[in-house]
Amino acid sequence: MDIFESFNYDNLKFPNCFVDIRLQKRTNNIANVENGELDEVSSNEQAGVGVRALVNGAWGFSSTNNTEDVQRCIDSAYRIAVATSKSSNRENFEINPPIEKGQFENKVKIGPEDISLEEKISYAYEIEKGAKINALVKNTVSACSDSITEQLYVNSIGSEIYQKTTRVYLKSVVASGNDSLQMGYEVMGGTRGYEVLKEKSLEELGREACEKSIRLLSAKKVSGGEKTVVLDPKILGVFIHEALGHACEADIVLQGDSILEGKLGEKIGADGVNIYDDPTFLEKNGSYFSDDEGIKSEKTCLLEDGVLKSYLHNLETASRFKTAPTGNGRAQGFSSRPLVRMSNVYMGSGDHSFEELINIKDGLYVKGGRGGQVDTAKGLFTFGCEEVYEIKKGELGQLYRDVSLSGNTLEILKNIEGIGKDFEMGNPGSCGKGQYVPVDDGGPHIRTRALVGGE
C-alpha cells in the first residue's frame, strides 16, 4: 500500500506540546557521462518520516526510514525535547502557526516516469556530443537527472498538507586547453518536466559550454582595481544569493553573523533596488507550495527601493523576532530538521536598456559567476567570474579571463546606478548550509562599482 494512503493520523498519540510530522518519498534518477564514458547510472527511491516536538523552547527531532514507525518517532522526539529543555539555557519561545490544509502538485507535461532510463542515458550522451565539438576539449561531464518528491506534512494543531514536486536538471561542464585549462558550464531545469527540452536542445547545451571554454583560451588577463562593472543576471543572482540572501536569513542574524543585524527599515541600497525571495515563482528550482513547517509559501520583499524590509524566517526565528514566518523553513529530506533557507531570490527590473548600461567611457561587462567566499558578518565577498568583456565608449571589446569580483555588500548595493529593464532567472542549483536544498536566482543587468581582481 502507498505510504500516504496507509498513514493514519487518528491513531497517533500526541504529547501535550507542538508536534509536526513529515512523511516523505523521493525518487531520483541520474545518468552521468564523463569524458565520453558512462560514469554513473542510478535510480533509487527513499522514504521515511521526520518528527519534531517543541517543549519549553527546545526542539526534539527523530527520524526513521520505517514509515510505519511514526508513533515511536513522536515519542522519541518528545523525550529528546524534554531532556534538551532541562539542560539548555536558550530563551523560551512559543509558536502559533496557522492551520493549513491542501494538496498541491506542480503539473508537468513530460514527467520522469514518461522517459525510460535508457533514454535519459542517451540524453547525457547527446549533451556530451555538443560538448566535444573542438579538439582542444580535455575533460567533459554531462548529466541528466530528475526527481519526484512527495511529502505529507501534518501537525498536532490540525494542519495537513500534501505536495508533489517534480524537478529536472541537465548540465554540461567542459574543460579545454593545453598548458592551462578554461572551464565552460551550462545548466537548465527547475520544477519542470522534460518539456524543458523544447526550449533548447541537449546538443546545444553542451555546445554552449564548449564554446565558452574555447573563447576563454584566447582571453587576456585584466588589470585589477576598482572599476565600473555591468553585471549580467547570472552573476547578479549569485551576488544576491550569497552576499545578501544569506545575510537576510534570520538565524544568521540571531547568531550575530549578519551585516544586516539591526538594519530593518534602513536604506542599504540605491533607489529602485527591489529584491525578493519568492518560492511561488513558477517552474524555478527553488519553487514550492508550502515549506517544511507547514507554512504556505509567499513572496517576501527583502529590499524595497533600497530599504531593508524583512529577514527570512522559519517558525522559531519569527517567534523570536515577534513577527510572522515567511515560509522559509526548509529541510534537505525527512532525516533533516528545517532551517531558514532561501528559495528563488532575484532583483526586480528597472528601466534601463542594455545599451544605456554600457554607455560609459570605460568599464567591464561581467557574464556569469563561479562561486566564491562570503563573510556575512563583515559583509565582504569574493566571486569568480566566467566571462568578462572590456567596455570602451559604450562598446564591448576584449575578452578577459581568470577575473574575480569582490567588495562590500552594502557598498555594491548603494553604488548601483542603473537597473536593466530585462529579466532572467534560470540558474538552478543547490545551496549548502549543513544541508542542501534546491534554489534559483537572477534578475536584470545592473551597473555598479566593484573591486576587480586580475593581474
XYZ file of C-alpha atoms in Angstrom:
455
model
C 0.000 0.000 0.000
C 1.159 3.537 -0.711
C 2.747 5.078 2.391
C 0.468 8.103 2.210
C -2.694 6.017 1.943
C -1.658 3.853 4.887
C -0.841 6.824 7.133
C -3.499 7.152 9.865
C -3.392 10.449 11.754
C -6.232 9.464 14.102
C -4.283 6.526 15.548
C -1.403 8.722 16.699
C -0.993 9.811 20.308
C 0.446 13.302 20.678
C 2.107 14.611 23.850
C 0.956 17.907 25.318
C 3.162 20.052 23.088
C 3.550 21.105 19.463
C 4.499 18.197 17.205
C 4.912 18.079 13.445
C 5.470 15.160 11.094
C 6.911 14.982 7.578
C 6.212 11.754 5.722
C 8.287 11.776 2.541
C 9.024 9.642 -0.518
C 11.592 10.693 -3.114
C 12.568 9.029 -6.387
C 15.867 10.052 -8.005
C 17.292 9.180 -11.419
C 20.681 10.176 -12.774
C 22.710 9.427 -15.888
C 26.225 10.833 -15.844
C 28.724 10.687 -18.723
C 32.332 11.728 -18.127
C 34.842 12.067 -20.952
C 32.656 10.058 -23.287
C 32.215 7.133 -20.895
C 29.131 6.280 -18.860
C 30.262 7.121 -15.332
C 27.109 6.702 -13.257
C 23.588 5.421 -13.752
C 21.264 5.148 -10.797
C 17.602 5.011 -9.959
C 16.596 4.899 -6.322
C 13.694 5.551 -4.014
C 13.953 6.765 -0.445
C 11.111 7.025 2.023
C 10.910 7.946 5.671
C 9.462 10.143 8.342
C 10.852 13.018 10.403
C 9.194 14.249 13.600
C 9.776 17.341 15.734
C 8.476 18.165 19.209
C 8.756 21.559 20.931
C 8.968 21.715 24.737
C 9.695 24.983 26.580
C 11.677 26.434 23.690
C 13.653 23.256 22.965
C 13.241 21.083 19.885
C 13.475 17.337 19.811
C 13.883 15.589 16.463
C 13.694 11.958 15.434
C 13.589 10.265 12.038
C 13.379 6.787 10.553
C 13.133 5.127 7.158
C 10.422 2.854 8.575
C 7.294 4.750 7.580
C 5.139 2.585 9.858
C 7.098 3.660 12.930
C 5.644 7.162 13.270
C 4.491 6.774 16.875
C 7.960 5.712 18.021
C 9.396 8.829 16.351
C 6.838 11.035 18.105
C 7.717 9.539 21.489
C 11.450 9.804 20.794
C 11.246 13.428 19.627
C 9.260 14.329 22.748
C 11.784 12.687 25.099
C 14.645 14.499 23.369
C 12.809 17.836 23.617
C 12.119 17.348 27.343
C 15.734 16.419 28.058
C 17.039 19.333 25.978
C 14.709 21.829 27.671
C 16.111 20.840 31.072
C 19.746 21.234 30.056
C 19.527 24.166 27.642
C 19.989 27.806 28.596
C 18.229 29.050 25.466
C 15.442 31.542 25.936
C 11.967 30.024 25.701
C 9.753 30.848 22.738
C 6.264 29.927 21.626
C 4.889 29.361 18.153
C 1.367 29.828 16.882
C 1.316 28.713 13.247
C -1.890 28.901 11.219
C -3.736 25.694 10.421
C -3.127 24.912 6.754
C -4.711 22.220 4.603
C -4.332 21.402 0.933
C -2.993 19.193 -1.839
C -0.529 20.643 -4.321
C 1.379 19.410 -7.355
C 3.474 21.156 -9.977
C 1.903 19.777 -13.123
C 4.413 18.822 -15.819
C 3.804 17.776 -19.414
C 6.529 15.128 -19.669
C 7.330 13.569 -16.297
C 10.390 11.492 -15.347
C 8.184 8.396 -15.459
C 7.457 9.088 -19.142
C 11.134 8.778 -20.105
C 12.968 5.462 -19.798
C 16.331 5.238 -18.070
C 17.852 4.266 -21.427
C 16.536 7.500 -22.926
C 17.992 9.507 -20.055
C 21.368 7.908 -20.708
C 21.043 8.909 -24.359
C 20.244 12.465 -23.224
C 23.554 12.626 -21.338
C 25.393 11.354 -24.414
C 23.646 13.963 -26.545
C 24.892 16.719 -24.236
C 28.334 15.134 -24.468
C 28.185 15.233 -28.256
C 27.769 19.006 -28.238
C 30.453 19.402 -25.574
C 33.180 17.692 -27.633
C 32.992 19.690 -30.858
C 36.519 21.063 -30.512
C 39.846 19.213 -30.442
C 41.045 21.398 -27.555
C 38.441 19.898 -25.207
C 40.201 17.882 -22.496
C 37.518 16.958 -19.958
C 33.736 16.810 -20.059
C 30.931 15.994 -17.649
C 27.389 15.680 -18.998
C 24.489 14.866 -16.701
C 20.762 14.241 -16.885
C 18.927 13.912 -13.574
C 15.407 14.177 -12.242
C 13.449 13.685 -9.041
C 9.895 13.336 -7.805
C 9.321 14.251 -4.157
C 6.055 13.546 -2.384
C 5.530 14.840 1.141
C 2.700 14.800 3.641
C 3.026 17.354 6.424
C 0.787 17.105 9.490
C 0.999 18.655 12.936
C -0.702 18.468 16.308
C -2.848 21.559 15.690
C -4.543 20.162 12.599
C -2.503 21.147 9.538
C -2.437 18.575 6.741
C -0.570 19.408 3.522
C 0.373 17.076 0.699
C 2.636 18.272 -2.086
C 4.283 16.579 -5.034
C 7.232 18.248 -6.739
C 8.952 17.200 -9.956
C 12.385 18.522 -10.896
C 14.590 18.064 -13.956
C 18.254 19.074 -14.094
C 20.594 18.976 -17.109
C 24.189 20.201 -17.134
C 27.372 20.360 -19.164
C 30.840 21.074 -17.778
C 33.735 21.412 -20.219
C 37.448 21.991 -19.617
C 39.548 22.957 -22.638
C 43.163 23.911 -23.255
C 46.734 22.689 -23.151
C 49.034 24.392 -20.650
C 46.121 25.904 -18.727
C 42.509 24.778 -18.731
C 39.469 27.019 -19.052
C 36.014 25.979 -17.927
C 32.625 26.258 -19.570
C 29.450 25.495 -17.642
C 25.800 25.436 -18.717
C 22.711 24.186 -16.921
C 18.955 24.176 -17.345
C 15.994 22.773 -15.453
C 13.812 23.551 -12.461
C 10.457 22.393 -11.111
C 9.561 21.222 -14.580
C 9.370 18.094 -16.692
C 11.307 17.099 -19.781
C 9.286 19.568 -21.839
C 12.212 21.874 -20.996
C 13.992 20.243 -23.961
C 11.688 22.101 -26.337
C 13.395 25.368 -25.359
C 16.971 24.265 -26.013
C 18.385 21.069 -27.469
C 20.726 18.924 -25.401
C 23.458 19.186 -28.002
C 23.143 22.973 -27.894
C 23.557 22.925 -24.103
C 26.847 21.046 -24.441
C 27.976 23.177 -27.366
C 27.429 26.416 -25.426
C 29.589 25.135 -22.561
C 32.277 24.050 -25.026
C 32.294 27.331 -26.938
C 32.602 29.297 -23.714
C 35.659 27.314 -22.617
C 37.257 27.746 -26.063
C 36.623 31.510 -26.099
C 38.370 31.871 -22.758
C 41.557 30.220 -24.045
C 42.385 33.285 -26.140
C 41.275 35.774 -23.484
C 43.738 38.081 -21.750
C 44.317 38.919 -18.086
C 42.714 42.109 -16.805
C 44.440 44.714 -14.660
C 42.963 44.863 -11.177
C 41.401 47.764 -9.314
C 38.072 49.381 -8.535
C 36.037 49.644 -11.712
C 32.587 50.350 -13.045
C 31.013 46.994 -13.860
C 27.881 45.872 -15.653
C 26.690 42.572 -14.194
C 24.574 40.105 -16.143
C 21.589 38.339 -14.493
C 23.617 35.228 -13.629
C 26.371 36.842 -11.596
C 23.884 39.326 -10.147
C 21.889 36.322 -8.950
C 24.995 34.825 -7.358
C 25.675 38.134 -5.587
C 22.094 38.455 -4.323
C 22.012 34.868 -3.078
C 25.450 34.651 -1.497
C 26.147 38.180 -0.270
C 22.670 39.493 0.570
C 20.384 36.467 0.849
C 22.375 34.585 3.483
C 22.754 37.796 5.489
C 18.927 38.055 5.445
C 18.431 34.603 6.977
C 17.122 35.327 10.457
C 19.006 32.504 12.183
C 22.267 34.010 10.931
C 21.097 37.419 12.181
C 20.328 35.941 15.625
C 23.800 34.371 15.741
C 25.349 37.816 15.282
C 26.831 36.769 11.942
C 24.993 39.191 9.644
C 25.986 42.663 8.483
C 22.230 43.358 8.340
C 21.612 42.893 12.070
C 19.606 45.843 13.419
C 19.168 47.409 9.989
C 15.478 46.713 9.322
C 13.914 49.889 7.954
C 17.280 51.360 6.965
C 18.290 52.428 3.474
C 21.033 49.984 2.484
C 20.748 50.154 -1.320
C 20.255 52.657 -4.097
C 16.877 53.980 -5.197
C 14.975 51.475 -7.312
C 16.671 48.410 -5.831
C 13.954 45.853 -5.093
C 14.956 42.331 -4.053
C 12.699 39.369 -3.357
C 12.674 35.790 -2.155
C 9.832 34.040 -3.955
C 9.057 30.295 -3.762
C 5.772 30.989 -5.595
C 7.691 31.842 -8.800
C 6.503 29.015 -11.028
C 8.837 26.418 -12.555
C 12.023 27.654 -10.882
C 14.334 25.340 -8.978
C 13.528 26.841 -5.572
C 9.749 26.811 -6.026
C 7.389 25.116 -3.555
C 3.800 25.400 -2.334
C 4.435 25.036 1.397
C 7.634 24.955 3.397
C 8.699 22.061 5.623
C 6.981 23.605 8.647
C 3.544 23.737 7.061
C 3.677 27.451 6.224
C 2.193 28.475 2.894
C 4.844 29.849 0.539
C 4.810 33.569 -0.173
C 6.784 36.251 -1.946
C 8.901 38.155 0.584
C 10.261 41.607 -0.185
C 13.767 41.868 1.264
C 14.612 45.310 -0.150
C 12.109 47.904 -1.354
C 13.532 50.965 -3.074
C 16.813 50.214 -1.300
C 15.244 49.885 2.176
C 15.689 46.625 4.120
C 12.123 45.453 4.720
C 12.372 41.903 6.046
C 14.514 38.974 7.057
C 13.696 35.396 6.070
C 12.071 33.370 8.854
C 11.086 29.935 9.988
C 8.705 29.380 12.924
C 11.348 29.802 15.617
C 13.060 32.917 14.293
C 9.693 34.538 13.563
C 8.721 33.988 17.192
C 11.992 35.403 18.484
C 11.597 38.483 16.243
C 7.888 38.739 17.145
C 6.838 38.645 13.511
C 5.158 36.234 11.093
C 7.025 33.324 9.469
C 7.857 33.884 5.803
C 7.636 30.233 4.741
C 11.396 29.665 4.572
C 11.718 26.665 6.890
C 13.272 24.065 4.583
C 14.925 20.674 5.056
C 17.041 18.574 2.706
C 14.949 15.488 3.432
C 12.927 13.659 6.050
C 16.038 12.980 8.163
C 16.975 16.678 8.390
C 15.484 19.433 10.545
C 14.087 22.526 8.814
C 16.400 25.547 8.781
C 15.946 29.091 7.479
C 16.711 28.807 3.768
C 16.252 30.878 0.621
C 14.132 29.753 -2.337
C 14.246 31.827 -5.559
C 15.965 35.175 -4.949
C 16.140 37.952 -7.501
C 16.263 41.681 -8.127
C 13.315 43.344 -9.819
C 13.719 45.051 -13.187
C 14.360 48.754 -13.788
C 14.034 50.959 -16.865
C 17.489 50.959 -18.493
C 18.293 49.267 -21.790
C 21.488 47.229 -22.078
C 22.883 49.886 -24.439
C 22.296 52.553 -21.802
C 24.016 50.482 -19.117
C 27.205 50.010 -21.164
C 27.192 53.623 -22.370
C 30.228 54.545 -20.257
C 33.773 55.671 -21.034
C 35.369 52.512 -19.685
C 34.447 49.559 -17.520
C 33.795 45.832 -17.612
C 30.843 43.641 -18.575
C 30.715 40.547 -16.343
C 28.856 37.436 -17.512
C 28.315 34.523 -15.156
C 29.833 33.600 -11.810
C 31.833 30.688 -10.436
C 31.110 30.808 -6.729
C 33.467 32.156 -4.116
C 33.604 33.229 -0.492
C 31.315 35.393 1.632
C 31.683 36.772 5.146
C 28.098 37.634 6.102
C 29.176 39.198 9.410
C 31.526 41.701 7.770
C 29.560 41.965 4.538
C 32.547 41.048 2.366
C 32.530 38.804 -0.694
C 34.746 37.457 -3.482
C 33.340 35.690 -6.551
C 34.979 34.166 -9.575
C 33.713 35.377 -12.960
C 33.124 33.329 -16.102
C 33.466 35.817 -18.959
C 34.459 39.475 -18.626
C 34.446 41.934 -21.535
C 36.074 45.332 -21.765
C 33.715 48.306 -22.208
C 35.149 51.280 -24.131
C 32.987 54.260 -25.074
C 29.807 52.207 -24.983
C 31.174 49.273 -26.999
C 32.154 45.756 -25.914
C 35.735 44.778 -26.655
C 38.480 42.496 -25.364
C 37.518 39.299 -23.513
C 39.265 38.686 -20.180
C 39.647 35.518 -18.115
C 40.572 34.475 -14.561
C 38.821 37.525 -13.132
C 37.426 37.895 -9.623
C 34.895 40.356 -8.267
C 34.969 41.466 -4.645
C 33.706 44.177 -2.382
C 31.433 45.161 0.459
C 27.830 44.024 0.065
C 26.299 47.298 1.233
C 28.609 49.435 -0.904
C 27.763 47.414 -4.020
C 24.047 47.916 -3.343
C 24.432 51.651 -2.691
C 26.595 52.149 -5.782
C 24.031 50.716 -8.200
C 23.476 53.449 -10.793
C 21.452 51.613 -13.406
C 18.994 48.700 -13.441
C 18.054 46.986 -16.689
C 14.535 46.553 -17.976
C 15.331 42.928 -18.850
C 14.906 39.957 -16.512
C 16.272 36.425 -16.428
C 16.095 33.756 -13.763
C 17.233 30.292 -14.674
C 20.314 29.430 -12.663
C 19.162 26.202 -10.974
C 21.426 24.739 -8.346
C 21.711 23.695 -4.712
C 22.610 25.760 -1.677
C 24.616 24.253 1.151
C 24.132 25.218 4.798
C 24.806 21.935 6.529
C 22.077 20.621 4.231
C 21.468 21.027 0.502
C 18.219 22.460 -0.843
C 17.324 23.415 -4.440
C 17.443 27.146 -5.218
C 17.407 29.599 -8.094
C 18.407 33.231 -8.624
C 18.610 36.004 -11.183
C 17.401 39.472 -12.115
C 18.187 42.117 -14.744
C 21.504 43.596 -15.865
C 22.777 46.267 -13.457
C 25.639 48.786 -13.314
C 27.625 49.407 -10.142
C 31.220 49.615 -8.905
C 33.318 46.765 -7.521
C 36.898 45.703 -6.906
C 38.158 43.630 -9.836
C 40.941 41.119 -9.328
C 43.232 40.157 -12.195
C 46.922 40.726 -12.824
